[in-house]
PDB file of C-alpha atoms in Angstrom:
ATOM      1  CA  MET A   1     -96.731 135.058 166.604  1.00 39.00           C
ATOM      2  CA  ASN A   2     -96.639 135.424 162.674  1.00 46.00           C
ATOM      3  CA  GLN A   3     -93.630 135.585 160.804  1.00 47.00           C
ATOM      4  CA  GLU A   4     -93.429 139.345 160.344  1.00 47.00           C
ATOM      5  CA  GLN A   5     -93.122 139.532 164.464  1.00 44.00           C
ATOM      6  CA  GLN A   6     -90.176 136.958 164.642  1.00 51.00           C
ATOM      7  CA  TYR A   7     -88.693 138.757 162.296  1.00 57.00           C
ATOM      8  CA  HIS A   8     -89.000 141.977 163.731  1.00 65.00           C
ATOM      9  CA  VAL A   9     -91.872 144.892 164.545  1.00 81.00           C
ATOM     10  CA  PRO A  10     -92.401 147.257 161.946  1.00 91.00           C
ATOM     11  CA  VAL A  11     -91.832 150.784 163.048  1.00 94.00           C
ATOM     12  CA  LEU A  12     -94.440 153.495 162.167  1.00 97.00           C
ATOM     13  CA  LEU A  13     -96.616 150.868 160.165  1.00 97.00           C
ATOM     14  CA  HIS A  14     -99.677 152.651 159.774  1.00 97.00           C
ATOM     15  CA  GLU A  15     -98.168 156.775 159.909  1.00 98.00           C
ATOM     16  CA  SER A  16     -95.723 155.498 157.334  1.00 98.00           C
ATOM     17  CA  VAL A  17     -97.929 153.798 154.580  1.00 98.00           C
ATOM     18  CA  GLU A  18    -101.224 155.969 154.744  1.00 98.00           C
ATOM     19  CA  ALA A  19     -99.231 158.901 153.871  1.00 98.00           C
ATOM     20  CA  VAL A  20     -97.815 156.788 150.993  1.00 98.00           C
ATOM     21  CA  VAL A  21    -100.606 155.186 149.290  1.00 98.00           C
ATOM     22  CA  THR A  22    -102.639 157.786 147.901  1.00 97.00           C
ATOM     23  CA  ASN A  23    -104.454 155.348 145.506  1.00 98.00           C
ATOM     24  CA  PRO A  24    -105.461 152.610 145.880  1.00 98.00           C
ATOM     25  CA  ASP A  25    -104.839 151.310 141.843  1.00 98.00           C
ATOM     26  CA  GLY A  26    -101.887 152.417 141.954  1.00 98.00           C
ATOM     27  CA  ILE A  27     -98.014 151.066 142.100  1.00 98.00           C
ATOM     28  CA  TYR A  28     -96.017 150.652 144.595  1.00 98.00           C
ATOM     29  CA  VAL A  29     -92.391 149.728 146.188  1.00 98.00           C
ATOM     30  CA  ASP A  30     -91.243 148.992 149.468  1.00 98.00           C
ATOM     31  CA  LEU A  31     -87.178 149.372 149.318  1.00 98.00           C
ATOM     32  CA  THR A  32     -86.801 147.443 152.588  1.00 95.00           C
ATOM     33  CA  PHE A  33     -88.956 144.293 152.282  1.00 96.00           C
ATOM     34  CA  GLY A  34     -87.240 142.733 155.546  1.00 91.00           C
ATOM     35  CA  GLY A  35     -90.229 140.571 157.505  1.00 91.00           C
ATOM     36  CA  GLY A  36     -92.846 142.197 154.987  1.00 95.00           C
ATOM     37  CA  GLY A  37     -94.634 143.889 157.930  1.00 95.00           C
ATOM     38  CA  HIS A  38     -94.798 147.426 155.726  1.00 97.00           C
ATOM     39  CA  SER A  39     -95.458 145.782 152.517  1.00 98.00           C
ATOM     40  CA  ARG A  40     -98.679 143.595 153.647  1.00 98.00           C
ATOM     41  CA  GLU A  41     -99.613 147.042 155.119  1.00 98.00           C
ATOM     42  CA  ILE A  42     -99.545 148.651 151.414  1.00 98.00           C
ATOM     43  CA  LEU A  43    -101.034 145.492 150.179  1.00 98.00           C
ATOM     44  CA  SER A  44    -104.079 145.692 152.614  1.00 98.00           C
ATOM     45  CA  HIS A  45    -104.548 149.301 150.706  1.00 98.00           C
ATOM     46  CA  LEU A  46    -104.473 148.015 147.250  1.00 98.00           C
ATOM     47  CA  SER A  47    -107.514 147.168 145.555  1.00 98.00           C
ATOM     48  CA  GLU A  48    -107.279 144.191 142.704  1.00 98.00           C
ATOM     49  CA  LYS A  49    -105.741 146.369 140.652  1.00 98.00           C
ATOM     50  CA  GLY A  50    -102.391 147.675 142.238  1.00 98.00           C
ATOM     51  CA  HIS A  51     -99.342 146.366 142.649  1.00 98.00           C
ATOM     52  CA  LEU A  52     -96.479 146.007 144.945  1.00 98.00           C
ATOM     53  CA  TYR A  53     -92.903 145.634 144.209  1.00 98.00           C
ATOM     54  CA  SER A  54     -90.887 144.653 147.301  1.00 98.00           C
ATOM     55  CA  PHE A  55     -86.642 144.747 147.251  1.00 97.00           C
ATOM     56  CA  ASP A  56     -84.209 143.261 149.654  1.00 94.00           C
ATOM     57  CA  GLN A  57     -80.882 141.798 148.993  1.00 90.00           C
ATOM     58  CA  ASP A  58     -80.602 139.680 152.362  1.00 86.00           C
ATOM     59  CA  ALA A  59     -81.083 135.855 151.428  1.00 87.00           C
ATOM     60  CA  ASP A  60     -83.093 135.313 155.108  1.00 85.00           C
ATOM     61  CA  THR A  61     -85.905 137.520 153.412  1.00 89.00           C
ATOM     62  CA  LEU A  62     -86.515 135.108 151.086  1.00 93.00           C
ATOM     63  CA  LYS A  63     -88.584 133.265 153.079  1.00 93.00           C
ATOM     64  CA  ASN A  64     -91.049 136.199 154.047  1.00 94.00           C
ATOM     65  CA  ARG A  65     -92.267 136.609 150.541  1.00 96.00           C
ATOM     66  CA  ILE A  66     -95.902 137.255 150.650  1.00 97.00           C
ATOM     67  CA  ASP A  67     -98.593 135.249 148.190  1.00 97.00           C
ATOM     68  CA  ASP A  68    -100.383 137.576 146.399  1.00 98.00           C
ATOM     69  CA  ASN A  69    -101.259 138.329 142.747  1.00 98.00           C
ATOM     70  CA  ARG A  70    -100.331 141.904 143.161  1.00 98.00           C
ATOM     71  CA  PHE A  71     -96.918 141.350 144.689  1.00 98.00           C
ATOM     72  CA  THR A  72     -93.355 141.181 143.281  1.00 98.00           C
ATOM     73  CA  PHE A  73     -90.487 140.171 145.096  1.00 98.00           C
ATOM     74  CA  VAL A  74     -86.880 141.691 144.258  1.00 98.00           C
ATOM     75  CA  TYR A  75     -83.681 139.967 145.476  1.00 96.00           C
ATOM     76  CA  SER A  76     -81.363 142.915 144.870  1.00 95.00           C
ATOM     77  CA  ASN A  77     -80.536 146.108 146.985  1.00 94.00           C
ATOM     78  CA  PHE A  78     -82.772 149.180 146.287  1.00 97.00           C
ATOM     79  CA  ARG A  79     -79.853 150.690 145.016  1.00 96.00           C
ATOM     80  CA  TYR A  80     -80.755 148.990 141.428  1.00 98.00           C
ATOM     81  CA  LEU A  81     -84.822 150.452 141.995  1.00 98.00           C
ATOM     82  CA  LYS A  82     -84.776 151.811 138.578  1.00 98.00           C
ATOM     83  CA  ASN A  83     -82.997 149.017 136.830  1.00 98.00           C
ATOM     84  CA  PHE A  84     -85.374 146.757 138.177  1.00 98.00           C
ATOM     85  CA  LEU A  85     -88.247 149.272 137.888  1.00 98.00           C
ATOM     86  CA  ARG A  86     -87.774 148.927 133.507  1.00 98.00           C
ATOM     87  CA  TYR A  87     -86.590 145.268 133.874  1.00 98.00           C
ATOM     88  CA  TYR A  88     -90.369 145.007 135.086  1.00 98.00           C
ATOM     89  CA  ASN A  89     -92.177 146.902 132.271  1.00 98.00           C
ATOM     90  CA  VAL A  90     -92.782 149.852 134.829  1.00 98.00           C
ATOM     91  CA  ASP A  91     -91.943 153.621 134.236  1.00 96.00           C
ATOM     92  CA  LYS A  92     -93.264 155.468 136.676  1.00 98.00           C
ATOM     93  CA  VAL A  93     -94.808 154.606 140.260  1.00 98.00           C
ATOM     94  CA  ASP A  94     -97.420 155.998 142.958  1.00 98.00           C
ATOM     95  CA  GLY A  95     -95.633 156.164 146.239  1.00 98.00           C
ATOM     96  CA  ILE A  96     -92.030 154.217 147.369  1.00 98.00           C
ATOM     97  CA  LEU A  97     -91.321 153.542 150.903  1.00 98.00           C
ATOM     98  CA  ALA A  98     -88.221 152.889 152.715  1.00 98.00           C
ATOM     99  CA  ASP A  99     -87.217 151.793 156.604  1.00 96.00           C
ATOM    100  CA  LEU A 100     -83.925 152.464 156.604  1.00 93.00           C
ATOM    101  CA  GLY A 101     -83.123 150.330 160.101  1.00 73.00           C
ATOM    102  CA  VAL A 102     -81.754 146.837 160.273  1.00 70.00           C
ATOM    103  CA  SER A 103     -84.114 145.021 161.383  1.00 56.00           C
ATOM    104  CA  TRP A 104     -84.000 142.972 165.531  1.00 50.00           C
ATOM    105  CA  HIS A 105     -83.548 139.933 162.982  1.00 46.00           C
ATOM    106  CA  HIS A 106     -80.028 140.520 162.500  1.00 49.00           C
ATOM    107  CA  PHE A 107     -79.138 141.590 165.867  1.00 45.00           C
ATOM    108  CA  ASP A 108     -80.463 138.577 166.918  1.00 50.00           C
ATOM    109  CA  ASP A 109     -79.044 136.474 164.938  1.00 53.00           C
ATOM    110  CA  SER A 110     -75.615 135.653 166.429  1.00 54.00           C
ATOM    111  CA  ARG A 111     -74.378 133.732 163.574  1.00 57.00           C
ATOM    112  CA  ARG A 112     -74.133 137.324 161.625  1.00 54.00           C
ATOM    113  CA  GLY A 113     -72.253 139.257 163.477  1.00 51.00           C
ATOM    114  CA  PHE A 114     -74.573 142.450 163.408  1.00 55.00           C
ATOM    115  CA  SER A 115     -74.475 143.154 167.294  1.00 58.00           C
ATOM    116  CA  PHE A 116     -71.495 143.069 170.467  1.00 56.00           C
ATOM    117  CA  ARG A 117     -74.373 141.139 172.367  1.00 62.00           C
ATOM    118  CA  PHE A 118     -73.175 137.785 170.572  1.00 63.00           C
ATOM    119  CA  GLU A 119     -69.364 136.434 170.276  1.00 76.00           C
ATOM    120  CA  ALA A 120     -69.219 135.551 166.404  1.00 83.00           C
ATOM    121  CA  ASP A 121     -67.509 135.906 163.594  1.00 85.00           C
ATOM    122  CA  ILE A 122     -68.063 139.537 162.648  1.00 89.00           C
ATOM    123  CA  ASP A 123     -68.988 139.415 159.617  1.00 87.00           C
ATOM    124  CA  MET A 124     -71.496 142.141 158.810  1.00 86.00           C
ATOM    125  CA  ARG A 125     -72.374 141.618 155.181  1.00 87.00           C
ATOM    126  CA  MET A 126     -76.267 141.765 154.288  1.00 82.00           C
ATOM    127  CA  ASN A 127     -75.470 139.932 150.889  1.00 73.00           C
ATOM    128  CA  GLN A 128     -73.559 137.470 152.093  1.00 72.00           C
ATOM    129  CA  LYS A 129     -72.496 135.977 148.723  1.00 72.00           C
ATOM    130  CA  GLY A 130     -69.614 138.225 148.130  1.00 71.00           C
ATOM    131  CA  GLY A 131     -67.833 141.559 148.831  1.00 82.00           C
ATOM    132  CA  LYS A 132     -65.637 142.324 152.150  1.00 91.00           C
ATOM    133  CA  SER A 133     -67.125 141.423 155.529  1.00 92.00           C
ATOM    134  CA  ALA A 134     -65.993 143.353 158.438  1.00 92.00           C
ATOM    135  CA  ALA A 135     -63.240 141.023 159.832  1.00 93.00           C
ATOM    136  CA  ASP A 136     -61.372 142.786 155.829  1.00 95.00           C
ATOM    137  CA  VAL A 137     -61.987 146.088 156.773  1.00 97.00           C
ATOM    138  CA  LEU A 138     -60.710 145.399 159.846  1.00 97.00           C
ATOM    139  CA  ASN A 139     -57.858 143.449 159.587  1.00 97.00           C
ATOM    140  CA  LYS A 140     -56.734 145.299 155.929  1.00 97.00           C
ATOM    141  CA  TYR A 141     -58.074 148.745 155.957  1.00 98.00           C
ATOM    142  CA  SER A 142     -55.827 151.306 156.932  1.00 98.00           C
ATOM    143  CA  GLU A 143     -55.116 153.457 159.589  1.00 98.00           C
ATOM    144  CA  GLU A 144     -56.302 156.645 158.753  1.00 98.00           C
ATOM    145  CA  GLU A 145     -59.050 154.230 156.557  1.00 98.00           C
ATOM    146  CA  LEU A 146     -60.648 153.041 159.975  1.00 98.00           C
ATOM    147  CA  SER A 147     -60.492 156.554 161.886  1.00 98.00           C
ATOM    148  CA  THR A 148     -62.302 157.957 158.563  1.00 98.00           C
ATOM    149  CA  VAL A 149     -65.047 155.450 159.123  1.00 97.00           C
ATOM    150  CA  PHE A 150     -65.555 155.655 162.260  1.00 97.00           C
ATOM    151  CA  TYR A 151     -65.316 158.950 162.400  1.00 96.00           C
ATOM    152  CA  LEU A 152     -68.464 159.838 159.631  1.00 95.00           C
ATOM    153  CA  TYR A 153     -70.555 156.480 159.783  1.00 95.00           C
ATOM    154  CA  GLY A 154     -70.099 156.064 163.720  1.00 94.00           C
ATOM    155  CA  GLU A 155     -69.565 160.108 164.531  1.00 92.00           C
ATOM    156  CA  LEU A 156     -66.967 159.027 167.375  1.00 94.00           C
ATOM    157  CA  ASP A 157     -64.550 161.485 168.626  1.00 93.00           C
ATOM    158  CA  ASN A 158     -61.852 159.218 169.416  1.00 95.00           C
ATOM    159  CA  SER A 159     -61.989 157.718 166.173  1.00 97.00           C
ATOM    160  CA  ARG A 160     -57.712 158.180 165.749  1.00 97.00           C
ATOM    161  CA  LYS A 161     -57.467 156.513 168.852  1.00 97.00           C
ATOM    162  CA  ILE A 162     -60.021 153.806 168.574  1.00 97.00           C
ATOM    163  CA  ALA A 163     -58.349 152.673 164.728  1.00 98.00           C
ATOM    164  CA  ARG A 164     -54.444 152.813 165.948  1.00 98.00           C
ATOM    165  CA  ARG A 165     -55.203 150.838 168.767  1.00 97.00           C
ATOM    166  CA  ILE A 166     -57.086 148.558 166.230  1.00 98.00           C
ATOM    167  CA  VAL A 167     -53.834 148.761 163.576  1.00 98.00           C
ATOM    168  CA  GLN A 168     -51.939 147.207 166.782  1.00 97.00           C
ATOM    169  CA  SER A 169     -53.551 145.046 167.995  1.00 97.00           C
ATOM    170  CA  ARG A 170     -54.162 143.095 164.793  1.00 97.00           C
ATOM    171  CA  ASN A 171     -50.390 142.992 164.373  1.00 94.00           C
ATOM    172  CA  ASP A 172     -50.385 140.463 166.899  1.00 95.00           C
ATOM    173  CA  LYS A 173     -53.295 138.556 166.578  1.00 96.00           C
ATOM    174  CA  ALA A 174     -56.005 138.762 163.526  1.00 97.00           C
ATOM    175  CA  ILE A 175     -59.430 140.088 164.340  1.00 96.00           C
ATOM    176  CA  SER A 176     -62.060 137.735 164.134  1.00 93.00           C
ATOM    177  CA  THR A 177     -64.689 137.907 166.674  1.00 92.00           C
ATOM    178  CA  THR A 178     -66.824 140.328 167.743  1.00 91.00           C
ATOM    179  CA  THR A 179     -65.496 139.965 170.956  1.00 92.00           C
ATOM    180  CA  ASP A 180     -61.679 140.531 169.500  1.00 95.00           C
ATOM    181  CA  LEU A 181     -63.398 143.784 168.968  1.00 94.00           C
ATOM    182  CA  ILE A 182     -64.721 144.764 171.898  1.00 91.00           C
ATOM    183  CA  ASP A 183     -61.437 143.584 173.580  1.00 93.00           C
ATOM    184  CA  ILE A 184     -59.406 146.105 171.630  1.00 95.00           C
ATOM    185  CA  VAL A 185     -61.742 149.007 171.897  1.00 95.00           C
ATOM    186  CA  SER A 186     -63.734 148.584 175.358  1.00 93.00           C
ATOM    187  CA  PRO A 187     -61.050 150.191 177.182  1.00 93.00           C
ATOM    188  CA  LEU A 188     -60.681 153.447 175.155  1.00 94.00           C
ATOM    189  CA  LEU A 189     -64.925 153.887 175.463  1.00 88.00           C
ATOM    190  CA  GLY A 190     -65.944 155.604 178.863  1.00 77.00           C
ATOM    191  CA  TYR A 191     -67.644 153.140 181.867  1.00 74.00           C
ATOM    192  CA  ASP A 192     -70.796 155.279 181.314  1.00 74.00           C
ATOM    193  CA  ARG A 193     -71.188 155.179 177.895  1.00 82.00           C
ATOM    194  CA  GLN A 194     -69.433 151.633 176.813  1.00 82.00           C
ATOM    195  CA  LYS A 195     -72.142 150.426 175.526  1.00 85.00           C
ATOM    196  CA  LYS A 196     -73.573 153.262 173.212  1.00 89.00           C
ATOM    197  CA  ASP A 197     -70.001 153.983 171.519  1.00 91.00           C
ATOM    198  CA  LEU A 198     -69.495 150.252 171.009  1.00 91.00           C
ATOM    199  CA  ALA A 199     -73.100 150.551 169.322  1.00 87.00           C
ATOM    200  CA  LYS A 200     -71.279 153.459 167.536  1.00 92.00           C
ATOM    201  CA  VAL A 201     -68.285 151.425 166.420  1.00 93.00           C
ATOM    202  CA  PHE A 202     -70.414 148.094 164.792  1.00 90.00           C
ATOM    203  CA  GLN A 203     -73.025 150.730 163.133  1.00 91.00           C
ATOM    204  CA  ALA A 204     -70.029 152.263 161.443  1.00 94.00           C
ATOM    205  CA  LEU A 205     -68.308 149.196 159.838  1.00 95.00           C
ATOM    206  CA  ARG A 206     -71.597 147.883 159.142  1.00 91.00           C
ATOM    207  CA  ILE A 207     -72.575 150.996 156.929  1.00 93.00           C
ATOM    208  CA  GLU A 208     -69.066 150.322 155.520  1.00 96.00           C
ATOM    209  CA  VAL A 209     -68.972 146.794 155.009  1.00 93.00           C
ATOM    210  CA  ASN A 210     -72.487 147.194 153.202  1.00 90.00           C
ATOM    211  CA  HIS A 211     -71.935 150.950 151.670  1.00 93.00           C
ATOM    212  CA  GLU A 212     -75.262 151.794 152.457  1.00 92.00           C
ATOM    213  CA  MET A 213     -74.124 155.507 152.588  1.00 94.00           C
ATOM    214  CA  GLU A 214     -73.489 155.142 148.936  1.00 96.00           C
ATOM    215  CA  ALA A 215     -76.391 153.060 147.771  1.00 95.00           C
ATOM    216  CA  LEU A 216     -78.703 155.350 149.877  1.00 96.00           C
ATOM    217  CA  SER A 217     -77.520 157.755 148.101  1.00 96.00           C
ATOM    218  CA  SER A 218     -78.262 156.466 144.524  1.00 97.00           C
ATOM    219  CA  MET A 219     -81.722 155.144 145.469  1.00 97.00           C
ATOM    220  CA  LEU A 220     -82.913 158.732 146.759  1.00 97.00           C
ATOM    221  CA  GLU A 221     -81.659 160.250 144.031  1.00 94.00           C
ATOM    222  CA  GLN A 222     -84.053 157.931 141.548  1.00 97.00           C
ATOM    223  CA  THR A 223     -86.860 158.215 143.543  1.00 97.00           C
ATOM    224  CA  GLN A 224     -87.242 161.573 141.408  1.00 94.00           C
ATOM    225  CA  GLN A 225     -87.037 159.896 138.438  1.00 96.00           C
ATOM    226  CA  VAL A 226     -89.417 157.120 138.821  1.00 98.00           C
ATOM    227  CA  LEU A 227     -92.107 158.723 141.029  1.00 98.00           C
ATOM    228  CA  LYS A 228     -95.505 159.931 139.361  1.00 98.00           C
ATOM    229  CA  SER A 229     -96.177 163.338 139.357  1.00 97.00           C
ATOM    230  CA  ALA A 230     -98.172 163.895 142.920  1.00 98.00           C
ATOM    231  CA  GLY A 231     -96.712 160.221 143.970  1.00 98.00           C
ATOM    232  CA  ARG A 232     -95.403 159.644 147.701  1.00 98.00           C
ATOM    233  CA  LEU A 233     -91.658 158.853 149.031  1.00 98.00           C
ATOM    234  CA  SER A 234     -92.074 157.350 152.519  1.00 98.00           C
ATOM    235  CA  VAL A 235     -89.145 157.202 154.842  1.00 98.00           C
ATOM    236  CA  ILE A 236     -87.984 156.395 157.711  1.00 97.00           C
ATOM    237  CA  THR A 237     -84.699 157.058 159.018  1.00 97.00           C
ATOM    238  CA  TYR A 238     -82.710 155.719 162.740  1.00 93.00           C
ATOM    239  CA  HIS A 239     -79.519 158.409 162.792  1.00 91.00           C
ATOM    240  CA  SER A 240     -78.387 161.497 162.182  1.00 91.00           C
ATOM    241  CA  LEU A 241     -76.528 160.274 158.380  1.00 91.00           C
ATOM    242  CA  GLU A 242     -79.376 158.539 157.028  1.00 94.00           C
ATOM    243  CA  ASP A 243     -82.171 161.762 157.820  1.00 96.00           C
ATOM    244  CA  ARG A 244     -79.526 164.240 156.905  1.00 96.00           C
ATOM    245  CA  MET A 245     -79.505 163.031 153.317  1.00 96.00           C
ATOM    246  CA  VAL A 246     -83.560 162.494 153.275  1.00 97.00           C
ATOM    247  CA  LYS A 247     -84.152 165.925 154.405  1.00 97.00           C
ATOM    248  CA  ASN A 248     -81.373 167.382 151.819  1.00 96.00           C
ATOM    249  CA  LEU A 249     -83.147 165.612 149.514  1.00 96.00           C
ATOM    250  CA  ILE A 250     -86.538 166.881 149.873  1.00 96.00           C
ATOM    251  CA  LYS A 251     -85.393 170.394 150.167  1.00 93.00           C
ATOM    252  CA  SER A 252     -83.079 170.914 147.695  1.00 93.00           C
ATOM    253  CA  GLY A 253     -83.674 167.808 145.255  1.00 91.00           C
ATOM    254  CA  ASN A 254     -79.861 166.587 145.549  1.00 92.00           C
ATOM    255  CA  ILE A 255     -78.529 164.927 149.153  1.00 92.00           C
ATOM    256  CA  ASN A 256     -75.743 168.070 149.429  1.00 91.00           C
ATOM    257  CA  GLY A 257     -78.692 169.762 150.000  1.00 90.00           C
ATOM    258  CA  ASP A 258     -77.043 172.209 146.938  1.00 88.00           C
ATOM    259  CA  ILE A 259     -79.858 174.556 145.597  1.00 82.00           C
ATOM    260  CA  ARG A 260     -79.626 174.634 141.923  1.00 80.00           C
ATOM    261  CA  GLN A 261     -81.499 177.546 139.744  1.00 78.00           C
ATOM    262  CA  ASP A 262     -82.847 177.289 136.120  1.00 75.00           C
ATOM    263  CA  PHE A 263     -81.502 180.255 133.449  1.00 76.00           C
ATOM    264  CA  TYR A 264     -84.208 182.492 134.951  1.00 76.00           C
ATOM    265  CA  GLY A 265     -83.419 182.256 138.797  1.00 74.00           C
ATOM    266  CA  ASN A 266     -86.201 179.496 139.642  1.00 78.00           C
ATOM    267  CA  ARG A 267     -85.671 176.857 142.545  1.00 79.00           C
ATOM    268  CA  ASN A 268     -85.279 173.615 140.636  1.00 81.00           C
ATOM    269  CA  VAL A 269     -87.192 171.543 143.557  1.00 88.00           C
ATOM    270  CA  PRO A 270     -88.557 168.309 142.775  1.00 92.00           C
ATOM    271  CA  PHE A 271     -90.454 167.596 146.417  1.00 96.00           C
ATOM    272  CA  LYS A 272     -92.649 169.098 148.639  1.00 96.00           C
ATOM    273  CA  GLN A 273     -92.475 168.099 151.895  1.00 97.00           C
ATOM    274  CA  ILE A 274     -95.960 167.183 153.734  1.00 97.00           C
ATOM    275  CA  GLY A 275     -96.727 167.719 157.061  1.00 96.00           C
ATOM    276  CA  LYS A 276     -93.545 167.668 159.920  1.00 97.00           C
ATOM    277  CA  PRO A 277     -91.405 164.920 160.703  1.00 97.00           C
ATOM    278  CA  VAL A 278     -93.293 162.047 162.668  1.00 98.00           C
ATOM    279  CA  VAL A 279     -91.556 160.126 165.737  1.00 97.00           C
ATOM    280  CA  PRO A 280     -93.283 156.870 166.977  1.00 97.00           C
ATOM    281  CA  SER A 281     -95.544 157.680 170.206  1.00 97.00           C
ATOM    282  CA  GLN A 282     -94.365 157.242 173.409  1.00 96.00           C
ATOM    283  CA  THR A 283     -96.685 153.985 173.354  1.00 96.00           C
ATOM    284  CA  GLU A 284     -95.032 152.407 169.975  1.00 96.00           C
ATOM    285  CA  GLN A 285     -90.831 153.234 171.719  1.00 95.00           C
ATOM    286  CA  LEU A 286     -91.581 151.004 174.775  1.00 93.00           C
ATOM    287  CA  GLN A 287     -93.363 148.601 173.003  1.00 91.00           C
ATOM    288  CA  ASN A 288     -90.968 148.718 170.038  1.00 89.00           C
ATOM    289  CA  PRO A 289     -87.409 150.004 171.624  1.00 84.00           C
ATOM    290  CA  ARG A 290     -85.721 150.015 167.899  1.00 83.00           C
ATOM    291  CA  SER A 291     -88.306 152.414 167.300  1.00 91.00           C
ATOM    292  CA  ARG A 292     -86.953 155.415 169.703  1.00 91.00           C
ATOM    293  CA  SER A 293     -84.689 156.777 167.465  1.00 92.00           C
ATOM    294  CA  ALA A 294     -87.089 156.786 164.120  1.00 96.00           C
ATOM    295  CA  LYS A 295     -88.219 159.572 162.376  1.00 97.00           C
ATOM    296  CA  LEU A 296     -90.138 159.686 159.497  1.00 98.00           C
ATOM    297  CA  ARG A 297     -90.180 161.884 156.264  1.00 98.00           C
ATOM    298  CA  VAL A 298     -93.337 162.124 153.617  1.00 98.00           C
ATOM    299  CA  ALA A 299     -92.867 164.220 150.138  1.00 98.00           C
ATOM    300  CA  GLU A 300     -94.808 165.120 146.977  1.00 98.00           C
ATOM    301  CA  LYS A 301     -93.337 164.806 143.243  1.00 97.00           C
ATOM    302  CA  LEU A 302     -94.088 168.018 142.129  1.00 95.00           C
TER     303      LEU A 302
END
């Protein structure tokens, strides 16, 4: 088993890479390096003149770096896309790929607190150098703040009840482990949907801890600034919040979906959608459960 398989299996590998690489001599960016599966596939499509910059903020990914003169690893959050390209004297790129899902590596690492399958300190930070953890959110946020997190990022209809129960429980004992949280919220979740709703609770906390929506918004807005004309954007999403932002960007040039017009009433749209959204085949979904909610959108810079 190779290193990528141990870390995670890349989703929509060939579809996403073949859509984004249009010039073998070009400069490309993989914004979510992870185990390096998509990056290796991009490199296999490049000539000796091509180059790939791959971003990741998780220290665990450093061991997956690729020994190739055409490859540069950027140890940073993708929200700093434009800054780092400027640092490397890159003005425009030919293509950008982003696989926004969390890798199985994070869910399978019991020490990180991303999964309700293991008892662990409830941390959930992608970058463990600093910032608030999920435990900080659970123990310090107000009831209203917690309710908002679970409603917006978990799309849970009973977010207020969950937030109230958490606040009541932490008054007796601080919430420090995944098991603590599971014991608190499980009675509020329907038996037939308990695992799905627990996944939503954990998803909401992860998004809040890592500022995922803010980072995604910033990154998406920057793509139109750094892509060359006819450059490609290839993005794989896994939940409706991400997909809505990507869809809006392609449709309108901004994540809110607001159609902007110039003085003459012409629509200011910087992207053209390429084909319809792509979902994994049944075979891929059976072989890689992580892919079941995946959706690939591809656009070309006008």
